[in-house]
Coordinates of C-alpha atoms in Angstrom, one line a residue:
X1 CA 43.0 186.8 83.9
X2 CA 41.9 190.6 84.4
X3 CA 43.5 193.3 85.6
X4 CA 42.0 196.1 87.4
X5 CA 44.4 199.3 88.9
X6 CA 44.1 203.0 88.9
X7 CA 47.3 203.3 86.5
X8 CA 45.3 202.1 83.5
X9 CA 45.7 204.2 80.5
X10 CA 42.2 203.8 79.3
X11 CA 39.0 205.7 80.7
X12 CA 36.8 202.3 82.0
X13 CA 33.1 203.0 82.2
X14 CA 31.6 202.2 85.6
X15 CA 29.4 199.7 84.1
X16 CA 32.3 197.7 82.6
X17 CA 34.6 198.5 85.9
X18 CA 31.7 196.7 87.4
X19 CA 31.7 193.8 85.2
X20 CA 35.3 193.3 85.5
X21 CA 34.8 193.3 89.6
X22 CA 32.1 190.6 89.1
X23 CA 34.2 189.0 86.8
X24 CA 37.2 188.9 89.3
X25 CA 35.4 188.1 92.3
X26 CA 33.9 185.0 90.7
X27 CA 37.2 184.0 89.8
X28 CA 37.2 184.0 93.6
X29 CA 34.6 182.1 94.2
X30 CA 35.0 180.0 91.9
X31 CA 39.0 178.7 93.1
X32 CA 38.0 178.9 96.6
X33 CA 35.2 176.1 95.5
X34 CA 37.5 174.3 93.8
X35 CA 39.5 174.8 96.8
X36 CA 36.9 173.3 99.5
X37 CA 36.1 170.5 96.9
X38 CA 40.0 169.1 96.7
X39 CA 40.3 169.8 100.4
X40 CA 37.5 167.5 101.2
X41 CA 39.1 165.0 99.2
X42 CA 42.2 164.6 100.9
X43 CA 40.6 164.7 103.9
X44 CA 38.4 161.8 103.1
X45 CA 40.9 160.3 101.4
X46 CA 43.2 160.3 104.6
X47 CA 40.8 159.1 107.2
X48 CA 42.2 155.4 105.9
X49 CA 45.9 156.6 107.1
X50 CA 46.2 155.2 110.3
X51 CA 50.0 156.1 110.6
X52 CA 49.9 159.0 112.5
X53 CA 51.8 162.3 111.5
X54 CA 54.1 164.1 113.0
X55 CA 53.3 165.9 116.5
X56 CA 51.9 169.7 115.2
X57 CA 49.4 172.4 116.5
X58 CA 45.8 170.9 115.4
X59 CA 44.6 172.6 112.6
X60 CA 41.3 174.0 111.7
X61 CA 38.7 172.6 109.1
X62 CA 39.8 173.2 105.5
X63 CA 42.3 175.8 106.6
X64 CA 44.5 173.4 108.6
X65 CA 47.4 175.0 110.3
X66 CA 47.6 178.1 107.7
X67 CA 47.1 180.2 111.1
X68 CA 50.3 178.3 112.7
X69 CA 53.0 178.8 110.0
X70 CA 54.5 181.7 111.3
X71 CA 55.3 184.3 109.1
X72 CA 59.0 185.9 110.6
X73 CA 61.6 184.1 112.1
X74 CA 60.2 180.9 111.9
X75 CA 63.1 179.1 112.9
X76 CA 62.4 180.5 116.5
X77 CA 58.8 179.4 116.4
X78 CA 59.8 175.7 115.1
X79 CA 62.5 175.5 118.1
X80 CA 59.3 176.8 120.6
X81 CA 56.9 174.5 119.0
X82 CA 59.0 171.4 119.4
X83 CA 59.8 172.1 123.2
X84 CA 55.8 172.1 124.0
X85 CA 55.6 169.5 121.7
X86 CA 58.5 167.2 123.3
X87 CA 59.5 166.7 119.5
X88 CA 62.2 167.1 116.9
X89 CA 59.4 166.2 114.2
X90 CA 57.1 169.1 113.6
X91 CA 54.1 168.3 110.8
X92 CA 51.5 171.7 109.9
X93 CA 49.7 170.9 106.7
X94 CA 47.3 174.1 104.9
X95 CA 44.9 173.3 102.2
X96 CA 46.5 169.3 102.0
X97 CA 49.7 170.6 101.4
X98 CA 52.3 169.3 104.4
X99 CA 55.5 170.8 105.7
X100 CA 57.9 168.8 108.2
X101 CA 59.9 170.6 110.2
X102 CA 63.2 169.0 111.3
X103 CA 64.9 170.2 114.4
X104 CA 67.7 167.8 115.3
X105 CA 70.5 167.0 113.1
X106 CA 69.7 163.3 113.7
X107 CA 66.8 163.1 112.2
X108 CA 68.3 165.8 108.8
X109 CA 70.6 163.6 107.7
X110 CA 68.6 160.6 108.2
X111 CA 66.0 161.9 105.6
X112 CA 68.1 164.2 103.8
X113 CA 71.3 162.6 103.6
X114 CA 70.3 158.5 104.3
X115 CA 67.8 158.7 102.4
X116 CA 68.4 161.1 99.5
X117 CA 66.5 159.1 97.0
X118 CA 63.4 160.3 98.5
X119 CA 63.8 163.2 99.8
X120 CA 66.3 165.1 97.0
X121 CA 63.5 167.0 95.8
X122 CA 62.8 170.9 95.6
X123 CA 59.0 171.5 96.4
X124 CA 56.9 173.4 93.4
X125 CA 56.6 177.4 94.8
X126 CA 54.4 179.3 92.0
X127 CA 56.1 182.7 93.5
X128 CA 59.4 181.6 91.6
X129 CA 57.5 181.6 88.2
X130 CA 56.2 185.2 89.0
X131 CA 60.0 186.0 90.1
X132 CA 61.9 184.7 87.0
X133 CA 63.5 182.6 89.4
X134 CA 63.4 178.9 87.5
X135 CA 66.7 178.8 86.4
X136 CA 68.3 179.4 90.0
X137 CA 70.5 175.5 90.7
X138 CA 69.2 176.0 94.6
X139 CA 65.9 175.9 94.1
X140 CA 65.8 173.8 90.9
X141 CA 63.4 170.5 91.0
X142 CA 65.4 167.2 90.5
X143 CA 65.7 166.6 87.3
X144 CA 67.8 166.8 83.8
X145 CA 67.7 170.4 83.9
X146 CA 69.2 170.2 87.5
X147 CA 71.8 167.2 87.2
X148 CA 73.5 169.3 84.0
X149 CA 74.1 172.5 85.6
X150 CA 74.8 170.7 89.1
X151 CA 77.8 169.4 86.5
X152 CA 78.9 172.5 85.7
X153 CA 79.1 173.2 89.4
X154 CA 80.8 170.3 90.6
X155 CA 84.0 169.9 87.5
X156 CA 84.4 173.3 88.3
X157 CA 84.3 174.0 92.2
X158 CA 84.7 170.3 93.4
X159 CA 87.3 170.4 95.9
X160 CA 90.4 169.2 94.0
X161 CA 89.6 171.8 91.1
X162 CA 88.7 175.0 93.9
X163 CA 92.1 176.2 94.4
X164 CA 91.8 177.4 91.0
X165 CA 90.5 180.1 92.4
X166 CA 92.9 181.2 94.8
X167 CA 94.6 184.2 93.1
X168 CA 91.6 185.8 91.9
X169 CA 90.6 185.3 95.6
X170 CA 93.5 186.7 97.1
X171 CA 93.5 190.0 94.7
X172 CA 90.1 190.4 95.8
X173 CA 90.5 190.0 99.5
X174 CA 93.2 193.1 99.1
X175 CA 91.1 195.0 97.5
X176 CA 88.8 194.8 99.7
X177 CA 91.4 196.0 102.4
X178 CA 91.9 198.9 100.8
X179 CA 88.5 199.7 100.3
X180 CA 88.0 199.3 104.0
X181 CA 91.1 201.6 105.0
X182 CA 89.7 204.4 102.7
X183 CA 86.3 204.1 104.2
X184 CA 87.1 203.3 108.3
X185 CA 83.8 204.9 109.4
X186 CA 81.3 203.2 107.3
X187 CA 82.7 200.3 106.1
X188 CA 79.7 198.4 105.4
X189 CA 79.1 198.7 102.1
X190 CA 82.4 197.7 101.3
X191 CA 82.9 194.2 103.3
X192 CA 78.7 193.7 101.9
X193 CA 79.9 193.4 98.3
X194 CA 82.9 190.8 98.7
X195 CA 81.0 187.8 97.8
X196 CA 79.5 189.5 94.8
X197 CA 82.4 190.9 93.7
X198 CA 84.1 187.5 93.4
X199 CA 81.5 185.5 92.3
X200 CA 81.0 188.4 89.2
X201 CA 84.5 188.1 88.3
X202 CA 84.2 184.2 88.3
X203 CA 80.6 184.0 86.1
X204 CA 81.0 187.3 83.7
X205 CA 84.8 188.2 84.5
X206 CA 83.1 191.7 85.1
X207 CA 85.3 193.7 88.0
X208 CA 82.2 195.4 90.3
X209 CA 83.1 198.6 92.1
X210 CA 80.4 198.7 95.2
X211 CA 79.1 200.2 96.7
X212 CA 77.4 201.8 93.6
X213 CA 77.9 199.2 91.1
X214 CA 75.0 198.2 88.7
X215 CA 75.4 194.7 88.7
X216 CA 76.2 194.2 92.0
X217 CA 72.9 196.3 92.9
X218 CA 70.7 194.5 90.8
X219 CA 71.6 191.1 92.2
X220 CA 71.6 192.0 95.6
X221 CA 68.3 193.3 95.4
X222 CA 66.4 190.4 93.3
X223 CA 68.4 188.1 96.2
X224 CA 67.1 190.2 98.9
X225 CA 63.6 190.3 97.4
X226 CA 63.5 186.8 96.5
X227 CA 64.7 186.0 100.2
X228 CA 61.5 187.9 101.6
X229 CA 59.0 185.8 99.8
X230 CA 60.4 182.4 100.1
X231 CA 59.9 181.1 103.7
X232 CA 56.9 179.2 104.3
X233 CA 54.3 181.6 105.5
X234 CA 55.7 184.4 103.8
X235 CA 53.4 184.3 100.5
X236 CA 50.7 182.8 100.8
X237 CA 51.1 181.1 97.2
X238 CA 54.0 178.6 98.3
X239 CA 51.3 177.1 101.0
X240 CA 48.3 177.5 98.3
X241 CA 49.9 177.1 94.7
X242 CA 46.0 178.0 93.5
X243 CA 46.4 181.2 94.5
X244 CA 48.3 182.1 91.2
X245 CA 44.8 181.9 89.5
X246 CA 43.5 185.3 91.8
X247 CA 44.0 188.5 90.5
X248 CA 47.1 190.5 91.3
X249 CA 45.7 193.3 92.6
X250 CA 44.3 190.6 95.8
X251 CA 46.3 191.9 98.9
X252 CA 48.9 189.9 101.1
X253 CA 49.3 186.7 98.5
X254 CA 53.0 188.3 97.0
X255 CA 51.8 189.4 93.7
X256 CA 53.6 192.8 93.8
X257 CA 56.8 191.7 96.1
X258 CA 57.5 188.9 93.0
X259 CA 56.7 191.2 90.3
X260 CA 59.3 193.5 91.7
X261 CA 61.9 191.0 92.2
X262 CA 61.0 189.7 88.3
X263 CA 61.8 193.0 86.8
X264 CA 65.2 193.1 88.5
X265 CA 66.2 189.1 87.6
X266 CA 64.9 189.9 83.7
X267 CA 67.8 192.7 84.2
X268 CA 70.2 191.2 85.8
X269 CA 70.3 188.3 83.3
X270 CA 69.9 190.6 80.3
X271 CA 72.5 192.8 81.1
X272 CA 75.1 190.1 82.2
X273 CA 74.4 188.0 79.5
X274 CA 74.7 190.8 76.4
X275 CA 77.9 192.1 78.1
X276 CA 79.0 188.0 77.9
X277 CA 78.3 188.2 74.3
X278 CA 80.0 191.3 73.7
X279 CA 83.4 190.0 75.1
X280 CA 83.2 186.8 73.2
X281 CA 82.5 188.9 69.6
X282 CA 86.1 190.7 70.7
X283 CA 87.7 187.5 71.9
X284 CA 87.5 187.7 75.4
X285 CA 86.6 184.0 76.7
X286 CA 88.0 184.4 80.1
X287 CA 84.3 184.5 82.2
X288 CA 82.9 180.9 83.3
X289 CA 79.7 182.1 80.6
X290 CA 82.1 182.7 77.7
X291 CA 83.6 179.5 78.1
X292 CA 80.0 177.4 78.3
X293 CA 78.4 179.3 75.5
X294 CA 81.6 178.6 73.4
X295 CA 81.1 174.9 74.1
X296 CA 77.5 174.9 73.3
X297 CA 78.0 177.4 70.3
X298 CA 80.5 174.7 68.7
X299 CA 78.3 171.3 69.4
X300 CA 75.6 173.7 67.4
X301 CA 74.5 176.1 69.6
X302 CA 71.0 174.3 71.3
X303 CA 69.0 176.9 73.0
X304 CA 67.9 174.6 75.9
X305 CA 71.8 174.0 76.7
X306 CA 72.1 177.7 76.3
X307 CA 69.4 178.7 79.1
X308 CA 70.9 175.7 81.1
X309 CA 74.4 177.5 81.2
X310 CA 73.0 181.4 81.3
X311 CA 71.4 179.4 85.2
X312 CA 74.4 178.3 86.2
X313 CA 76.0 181.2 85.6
X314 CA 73.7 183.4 86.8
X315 CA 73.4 180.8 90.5
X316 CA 76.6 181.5 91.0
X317 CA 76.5 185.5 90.3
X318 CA 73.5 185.4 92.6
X319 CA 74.2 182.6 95.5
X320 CA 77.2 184.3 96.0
X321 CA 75.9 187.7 96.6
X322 CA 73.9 187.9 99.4
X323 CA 75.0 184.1 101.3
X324 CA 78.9 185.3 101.7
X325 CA 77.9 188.9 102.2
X326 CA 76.0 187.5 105.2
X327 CA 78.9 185.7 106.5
X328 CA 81.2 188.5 106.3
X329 CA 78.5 190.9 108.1
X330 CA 77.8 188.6 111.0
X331 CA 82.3 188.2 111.1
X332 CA 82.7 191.7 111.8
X333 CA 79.4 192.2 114.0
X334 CA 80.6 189.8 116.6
X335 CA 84.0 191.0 116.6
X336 CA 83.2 193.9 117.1
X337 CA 80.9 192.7 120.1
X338 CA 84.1 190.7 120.9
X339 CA 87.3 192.1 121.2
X340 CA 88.6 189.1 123.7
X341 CA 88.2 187.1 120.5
X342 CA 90.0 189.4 118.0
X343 CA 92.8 189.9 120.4
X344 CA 93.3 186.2 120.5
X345 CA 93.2 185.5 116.7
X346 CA 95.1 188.6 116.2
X347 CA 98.1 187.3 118.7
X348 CA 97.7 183.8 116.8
X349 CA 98.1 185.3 113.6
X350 CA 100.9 187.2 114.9
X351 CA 102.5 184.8 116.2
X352 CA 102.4 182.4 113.3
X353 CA 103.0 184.8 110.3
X354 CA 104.4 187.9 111.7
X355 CA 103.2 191.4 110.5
X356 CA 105.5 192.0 107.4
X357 CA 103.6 189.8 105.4
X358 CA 99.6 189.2 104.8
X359 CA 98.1 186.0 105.6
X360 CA 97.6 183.6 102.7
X361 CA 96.3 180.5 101.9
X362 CA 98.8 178.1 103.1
X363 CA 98.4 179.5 106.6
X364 CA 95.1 178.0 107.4
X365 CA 96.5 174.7 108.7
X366 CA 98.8 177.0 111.0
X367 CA 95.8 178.8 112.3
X368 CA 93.6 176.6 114.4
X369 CA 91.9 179.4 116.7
X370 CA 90.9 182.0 113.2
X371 CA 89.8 178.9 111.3
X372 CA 87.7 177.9 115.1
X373 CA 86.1 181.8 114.4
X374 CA 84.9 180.7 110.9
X375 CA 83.2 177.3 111.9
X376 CA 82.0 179.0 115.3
X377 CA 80.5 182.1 113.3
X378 CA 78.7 179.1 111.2
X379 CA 77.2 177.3 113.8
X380 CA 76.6 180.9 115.6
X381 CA 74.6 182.8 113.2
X382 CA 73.6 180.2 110.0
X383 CA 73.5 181.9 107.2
X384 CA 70.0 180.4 106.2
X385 CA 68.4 179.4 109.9
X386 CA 66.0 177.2 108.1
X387 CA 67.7 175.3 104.9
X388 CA 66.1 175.9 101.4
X389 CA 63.0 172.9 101.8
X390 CA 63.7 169.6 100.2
X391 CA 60.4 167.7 98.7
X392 CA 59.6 163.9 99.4
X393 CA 58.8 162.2 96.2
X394 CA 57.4 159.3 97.7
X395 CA 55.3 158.2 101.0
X396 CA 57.7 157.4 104.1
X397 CA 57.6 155.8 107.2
X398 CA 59.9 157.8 110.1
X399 CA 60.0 156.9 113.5
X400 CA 56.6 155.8 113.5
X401 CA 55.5 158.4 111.7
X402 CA 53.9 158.9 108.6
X403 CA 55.4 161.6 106.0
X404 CA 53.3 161.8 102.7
X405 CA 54.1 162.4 99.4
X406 CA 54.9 165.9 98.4
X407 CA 56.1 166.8 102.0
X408 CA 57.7 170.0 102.3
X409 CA 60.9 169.0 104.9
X410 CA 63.0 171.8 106.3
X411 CA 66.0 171.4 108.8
X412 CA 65.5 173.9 111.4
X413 CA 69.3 175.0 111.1
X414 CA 68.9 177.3 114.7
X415 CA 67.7 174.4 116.8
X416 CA 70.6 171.9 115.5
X417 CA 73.0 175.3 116.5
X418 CA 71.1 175.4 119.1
X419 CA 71.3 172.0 120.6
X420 CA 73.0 171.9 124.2
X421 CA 74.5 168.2 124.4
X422 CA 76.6 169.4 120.9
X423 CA 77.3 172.9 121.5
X424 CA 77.1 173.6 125.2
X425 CA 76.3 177.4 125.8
X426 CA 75.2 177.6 122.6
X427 CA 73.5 181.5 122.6
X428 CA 77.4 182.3 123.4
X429 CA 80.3 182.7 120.8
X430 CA 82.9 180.7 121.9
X431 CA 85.3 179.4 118.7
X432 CA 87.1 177.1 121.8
X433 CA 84.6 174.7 121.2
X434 CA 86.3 173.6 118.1
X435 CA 89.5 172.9 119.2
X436 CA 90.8 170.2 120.8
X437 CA 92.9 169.9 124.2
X438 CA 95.6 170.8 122.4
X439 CA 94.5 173.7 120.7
X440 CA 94.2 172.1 117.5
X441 CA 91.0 171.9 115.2
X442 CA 88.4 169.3 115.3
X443 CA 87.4 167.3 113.0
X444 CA 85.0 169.3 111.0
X445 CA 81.6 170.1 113.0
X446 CA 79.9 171.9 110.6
X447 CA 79.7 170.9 107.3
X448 CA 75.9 170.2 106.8
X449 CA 75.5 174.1 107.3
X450 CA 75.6 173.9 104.1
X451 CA 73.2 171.2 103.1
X452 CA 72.3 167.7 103.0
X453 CA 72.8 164.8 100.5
X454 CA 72.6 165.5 97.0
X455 CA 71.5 169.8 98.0
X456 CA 74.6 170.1 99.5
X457 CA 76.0 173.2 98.3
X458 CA 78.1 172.8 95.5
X459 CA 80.4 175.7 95.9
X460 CA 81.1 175.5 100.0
X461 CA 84.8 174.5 98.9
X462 CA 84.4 178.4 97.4
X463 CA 83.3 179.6 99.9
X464 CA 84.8 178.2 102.9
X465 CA 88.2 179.4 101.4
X466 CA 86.9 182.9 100.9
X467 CA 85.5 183.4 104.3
X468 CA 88.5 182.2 106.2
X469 CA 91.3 184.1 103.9
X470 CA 88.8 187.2 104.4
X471 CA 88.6 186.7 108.2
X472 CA 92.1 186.3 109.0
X473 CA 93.2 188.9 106.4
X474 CA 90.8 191.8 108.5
X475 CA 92.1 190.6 111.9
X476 CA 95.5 190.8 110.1
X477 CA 95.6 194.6 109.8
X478 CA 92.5 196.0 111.4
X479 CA 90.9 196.7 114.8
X480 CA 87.0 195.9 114.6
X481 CA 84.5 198.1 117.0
X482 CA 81.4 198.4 117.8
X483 CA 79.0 201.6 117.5
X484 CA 78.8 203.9 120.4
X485 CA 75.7 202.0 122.9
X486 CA 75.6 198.5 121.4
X487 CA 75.6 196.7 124.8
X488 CA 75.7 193.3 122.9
X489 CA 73.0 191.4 125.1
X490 CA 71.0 188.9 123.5
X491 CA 68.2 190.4 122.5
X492 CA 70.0 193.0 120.7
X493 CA 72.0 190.9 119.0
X494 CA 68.2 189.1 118.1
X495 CA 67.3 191.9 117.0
X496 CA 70.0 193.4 114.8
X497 CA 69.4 190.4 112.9
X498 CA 66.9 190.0 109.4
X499 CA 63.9 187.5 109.5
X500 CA 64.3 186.7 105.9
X501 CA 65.3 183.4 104.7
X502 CA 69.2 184.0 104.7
X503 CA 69.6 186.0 107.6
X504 CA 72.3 189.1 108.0
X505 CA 73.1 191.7 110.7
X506 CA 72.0 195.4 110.4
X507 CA 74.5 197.2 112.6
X508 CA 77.1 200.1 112.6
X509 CA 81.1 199.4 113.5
X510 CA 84.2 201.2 112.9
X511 CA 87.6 200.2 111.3
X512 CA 91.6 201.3 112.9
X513 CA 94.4 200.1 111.5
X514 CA 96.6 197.7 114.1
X515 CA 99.7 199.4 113.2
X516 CA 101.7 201.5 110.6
X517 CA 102.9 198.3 109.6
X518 CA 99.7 196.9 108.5
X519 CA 99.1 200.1 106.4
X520 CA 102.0 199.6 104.6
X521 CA 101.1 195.9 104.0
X522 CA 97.3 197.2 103.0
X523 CA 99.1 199.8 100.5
X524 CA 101.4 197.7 99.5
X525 CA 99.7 194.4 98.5
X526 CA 97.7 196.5 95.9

């Protein structure tokens, strides 16, 4: 492939600049041929379907419904789409490539769950070979490479096992606290990092200091770059894979945004893994990576094991960064657009523990209304609106329906949240809704928000356990508010949110102490 950009190094002669244009643009030509020629195929090929597909926008010759993927906040689109539609199966297909859109949690665990053996699949996306991003568990194909670091993740954050990490949880939560106390006025960058900062000490048993930490920066920004270019519609390539084959410098396919994100991931797995080695060479095996690459170093060292456990370490530096980070930032946005509700957990907590002591995790069974703000925050604001897409490996038969081969199939996470016979007043935050007539706590509502079947996320136990001891230990000893003219209606809140695959808040609050009690306990814990 050829390269052609004003930073070359090397004086190009404008008849050999020519040639290389002419070159390039029958590359062009030349893929959008093939393109036209395979297109045809399948469309021939498929006049002899006569199981219909799902309902969908009609399409345009070759093209198909490329003009219908939409391209921000698609999850509000989808939700549009299957209202006119009068369906909860949505079906676009560009260049013979389909995507199924799922917007009832009926029909997502049905497929995702019920029938796992199918649909258990991640769909090929060229843009996470140009981002480094192969080795990331999520968005791994099914496989061997994916069932052995799946097992690292599952012996080592499987419920039963999770409470292991409890201390190291704990210490971190205060921390955090303190962080937030010294920094009242802007204390976003501190509540951002919380998820990365565990996470970090779990993987590399490195202790980040954000907000200016180096590894915390470097993962947040691959994450938040890899986010960008993920959805469907937002590069071009994961609709039309032969894309790869044009040259970089084409505009709007994701070249540049995945080049970008590469150079951070080569980094950030660089830099953690050579600070890994240097621990062990001083006898430091305390970090989740020490420990694997010991393992694999004494059955004789096998560089395929050895990438396999740099991923899973790496998955769970990464997933953590950005996914609980979003969490947290949507907790203290709507509690700050909520005092009614932080009064009322705050009185609960009060009530329960007292305010000599900090909230731990044995508490959580004594807490029914916090633990109702964790599931209702969930359901509220999903961290990813639209899940990562699974990928049918075989034809299916749905409702009447016909879903190929090959499918893209995303749950529309916002229309299941968003569903009025489940969650009545659903645009509102109420946690009430998950608590019973006697106050207690339902039987848990919202588990698939973080997956289906066998792409359930393997470290929710982690996280679930993080969130809550985090929530309750900030409506402990802190008074949330909300910037000076944030009115709170719902467009604002809309608004305030990201349009990239895992979704977070952009906002401004302020932090006061409850009392001089709960400075002592924010001192003192530390």
């Amino acid at each position: 492939m050829v390269h052609v950009g004003s930073n070359s190094t090397h004086n190009t002669s404008p008849h050999l600049e020519f040639m290389l244009l002419n070159l390039a643009a029958h590359q062009v030509v030349l893929v959008l041929g093939l393109l036209g020629v395979s297109t045809l195929l399948h469309l021939f090929g498929t006049r002899r379907q006569r199981v219909p597909y799902p309902p969908g926008p009609k399409g345009l010759p070759l093209i198909g419904n490329l003009l219908d993927i939409p391209t921000s906040k698609g999850w509000l689109a989808y939700m549009k789409m299957g209202k006119e539609l009068s369906s909860d199966i949505l079906h676009f297909s560009a260049f013979g490539n389909h995507i199924i859109v799922l917007n009832s949690l009926e029909d997502s665990v049905e497929l995702l769950e019920k029938r796992a053996s199918i649909y258990s699949d991640r769909p090929y996306a060229p843009v996470l070979d140009l981002m480094g991003w192969t080795w990331f568990l999520p968005l791994l194909p099914y496989g061997d490479i994916w069932r052995h670091t799946r097992r690292i993740f599952h012996q080592r954050f499987r419920k039963d096992v999770a409470h292991h990490f409890q201390p190291l949880q704990l210490k971190k939560v205060k921390e955090l606290l303190l962080s937030l106390y010294s920094s009242m006025d802007e204390p976003i960058p501190h509540f951002q990092a919380i998820g990365g900062a565990i996470n970090m000490q779990i993987a590399y048993d490195i202790d980040i200091k954000p907000p200016n930490d180096h590894y915390y920066n470097l993962a947040e920004k691959a994450v938040a770059g890899g986010a960008e270019v993920f959805l469907p519609g937002a590069a071009l390539m994961n609709e039309m894979p032969f894309l790869r084959y044009l040259p970089s410098w084409v505009p709007g396919i994701g070249f540049q945004k995945a080049a970008a994100v590469k150079t951070l991931t080569d980094q950030m797995r660089h830099d953690t893994y050579a600070h890994t080695r240097g621990e062990m060479a001083k006898g430091h095996y305390t970090s989740l990576l020490a420990q694997l690459l010991e393992e694999n170093d004494a059955a004789g060292g096998s560089e395929e094991q050895e990438e396999v456990v740099k991923g899973a370490a790496t998955s769970i530096y990464a997933a953590g960064t950005d996914t609980i980070a979003c969490a947290v930032q949507t907790f203290f946005y709507q509690m700050a657009l909520h005092p009614e509700i932080q009064r009322k957990a705050q009185t609960e907590i009060d009530l329960v523990i007292g305010t000599h002591r900090l909230p731990d995790f044995n508490d959580r069974p004594s807490l029914p209304y916090t633990d109702a703000i964790y599931h209702e925050l969930l359901r509220l604001r999903p961290i990813f609106p639209m899940n990562l897409p699974h990928a049918s490996i075989a034809d299916d038969i749905y409702k009447g329906y016909f879903i190929p081969k090959g499918s893209m199939v995303f749950a529309n996470f916002w229309t299941i949240t968003r569903d009025e016979n489940r969650f009545p007043d659903a645009n509102k935050c109420l946690p009430e809704r998950f608590l019973d007539q006697n106050g207690q706590l339902k039987d848990d509502m919202t588990s698939w928000i973080y997956g289906f079947g066998r792409r359930i996320c393997p470290g929710r136990h982690l996280a679930s356990s993080m969130l809550w001891l985090t929530f309750a230990s900030v409506l402990a000893t802190f008074n949330i508010h909300k910037s000076e003219g944030d009115t709170g209606n719902e467009e604002e809140v809309e608004a305030a949110y990201s349009a990239t695959a895992i979704s977070h808040p952009d906002f401004k609050c302020t932090l006061t102490p409850r009392s001089q009690e709960a400075i002592r306990l924010i001192h003192e814990s530390n």
